[in-house]
Coordinates of C-alpha atoms in Angstrom, one line a residue:
E50 CA 14.8 155.5 -28.7
I51 CA 14.2 158.4 -30.7
A52 CA 10.7 160.3 -30.2
A53 CA 8.7 161.2 -33.6
W54 CA 7.7 165.0 -33.8
P55 CA 5.5 166.1 -34.5
L56 CA 4.0 164.0 -31.9
A57 CA 1.3 161.1 -32.8
K58 CA -1.4 162.4 -30.0
E59 CA -0.4 166.0 -30.3
S60 CA -4.0 167.2 -30.2
E61 CA -4.3 165.2 -27.1
I62 CA -1.3 166.3 -25.5
R63 CA -1.8 169.9 -26.3
S64 CA -5.3 169.9 -24.7
H65 CA -3.7 169.1 -21.5
E66 CA -4.1 171.7 -18.7
V67 CA 0.1 172.4 -18.6
F68 CA -0.2 173.5 -22.4
Q69 CA -3.2 175.7 -21.9
D70 CA -2.6 179.7 -20.7
K71 CA -5.2 179.2 -18.1
P72 CA -4.6 179.3 -14.7
Y73 CA -0.6 180.7 -15.9
E74 CA 0.3 181.9 -19.0
G75 CA 3.0 180.7 -21.7
A76 CA 1.6 177.5 -23.0
A77 CA 3.4 178.7 -26.0
A78 CA 6.8 178.7 -24.1
R79 CA 6.2 175.5 -22.5
W80 CA 5.1 173.8 -26.2
D81 CA 8.3 175.3 -27.6
M82 CA 10.6 173.9 -24.7
L83 CA 8.9 170.4 -24.9
K84 CA 9.8 170.3 -28.7
K85 CA 13.3 171.7 -27.9
R86 CA 14.0 169.0 -25.1
V87 CA 12.3 166.1 -27.8
V88 CA 14.5 167.4 -30.5
Q89 CA 17.8 167.3 -28.2
H90 CA 16.6 163.9 -27.3
N91 CA 16.5 162.8 -30.4
I92 CA 19.9 164.8 -31.6
K93 CA 21.6 162.5 -28.0
V94 CA 20.5 159.3 -29.1
I95 CA 21.4 159.4 -32.8
S96 CA 25.0 160.8 -31.6
D97 CA 25.0 157.4 -29.4
Y98 CA 24.6 155.2 -32.8
Y99 CA 25.8 156.9 -35.7
E100 CA 30.0 157.8 -35.7
Q101 CA 28.6 159.6 -38.8
I102 CA 25.8 160.5 -40.9
N103 CA 24.5 162.4 -43.4
T104 CA 23.1 166.2 -42.5
K105 CA 19.5 165.2 -44.8
R106 CA 19.2 161.5 -43.0
L107 CA 19.5 163.6 -39.3
C108 CA 17.1 166.1 -40.6
E109 CA 14.7 163.3 -41.9
L110 CA 14.8 161.8 -38.6
I111 CA 14.5 164.6 -36.4
G112 CA 11.7 166.1 -38.4
L113 CA 13.4 169.7 -39.1
S114 CA 15.0 171.8 -41.6
D115 CA 18.5 172.0 -42.1
K116 CA 19.1 175.4 -40.5
E117 CA 16.7 174.3 -37.6
T118 CA 19.0 171.1 -37.1
E119 CA 21.9 172.8 -37.4
A120 CA 21.1 175.4 -35.1
E121 CA 20.0 172.6 -32.5
L122 CA 22.9 170.5 -33.0
S123 CA 25.5 173.9 -32.4
E124 CA 23.7 174.7 -29.5
L125 CA 24.3 170.9 -28.0
V126 CA 27.9 171.0 -29.0
C127 CA 28.7 174.5 -27.6
S128 CA 26.8 173.4 -24.2
K129 CA 29.2 170.2 -24.5
F130 CA 26.3 167.6 -24.1
V131 CA 27.3 166.0 -27.5
F132 CA 30.6 166.2 -29.6
A133 CA 30.4 166.8 -33.3
K134 CA 32.2 168.2 -36.5
I135 CA 29.8 169.5 -39.3
D136 CA 31.2 169.2 -42.8
R137 CA 28.7 171.5 -44.7
P138 CA 30.4 171.0 -48.0
A139 CA 30.1 166.9 -47.9
G140 CA 26.5 167.3 -46.1
T141 CA 28.0 165.0 -43.2
I142 CA 28.4 165.0 -39.3
K143 CA 30.7 163.2 -37.5
F144 CA 29.7 162.5 -33.7
G145 CA 32.2 161.2 -31.2
K146 CA 34.0 161.6 -28.1
K147 CA 35.9 164.4 -27.3
Q148 CA 39.9 163.7 -27.3

């Protein structure tokens, strides 16, 4: 299931002590890491359900801009977490299994 970003109860979650700088610094980094993991999860779920998707539709589903989406997808492909081919001129992304 795709997790919506921004989160529905974001202010409540941000108020949790994990995302506060006291007692430990680095709250912003932890929040950014949570966002990154949610986006990666969403891309993985989408890759399981779609063979091909329009780039704009993928951006809508995960709540990021074109550049951010491509950067996250590229990182997942490089780490071999998902297999995908991006066709920029056609504005499509093809998911699949490595052959």
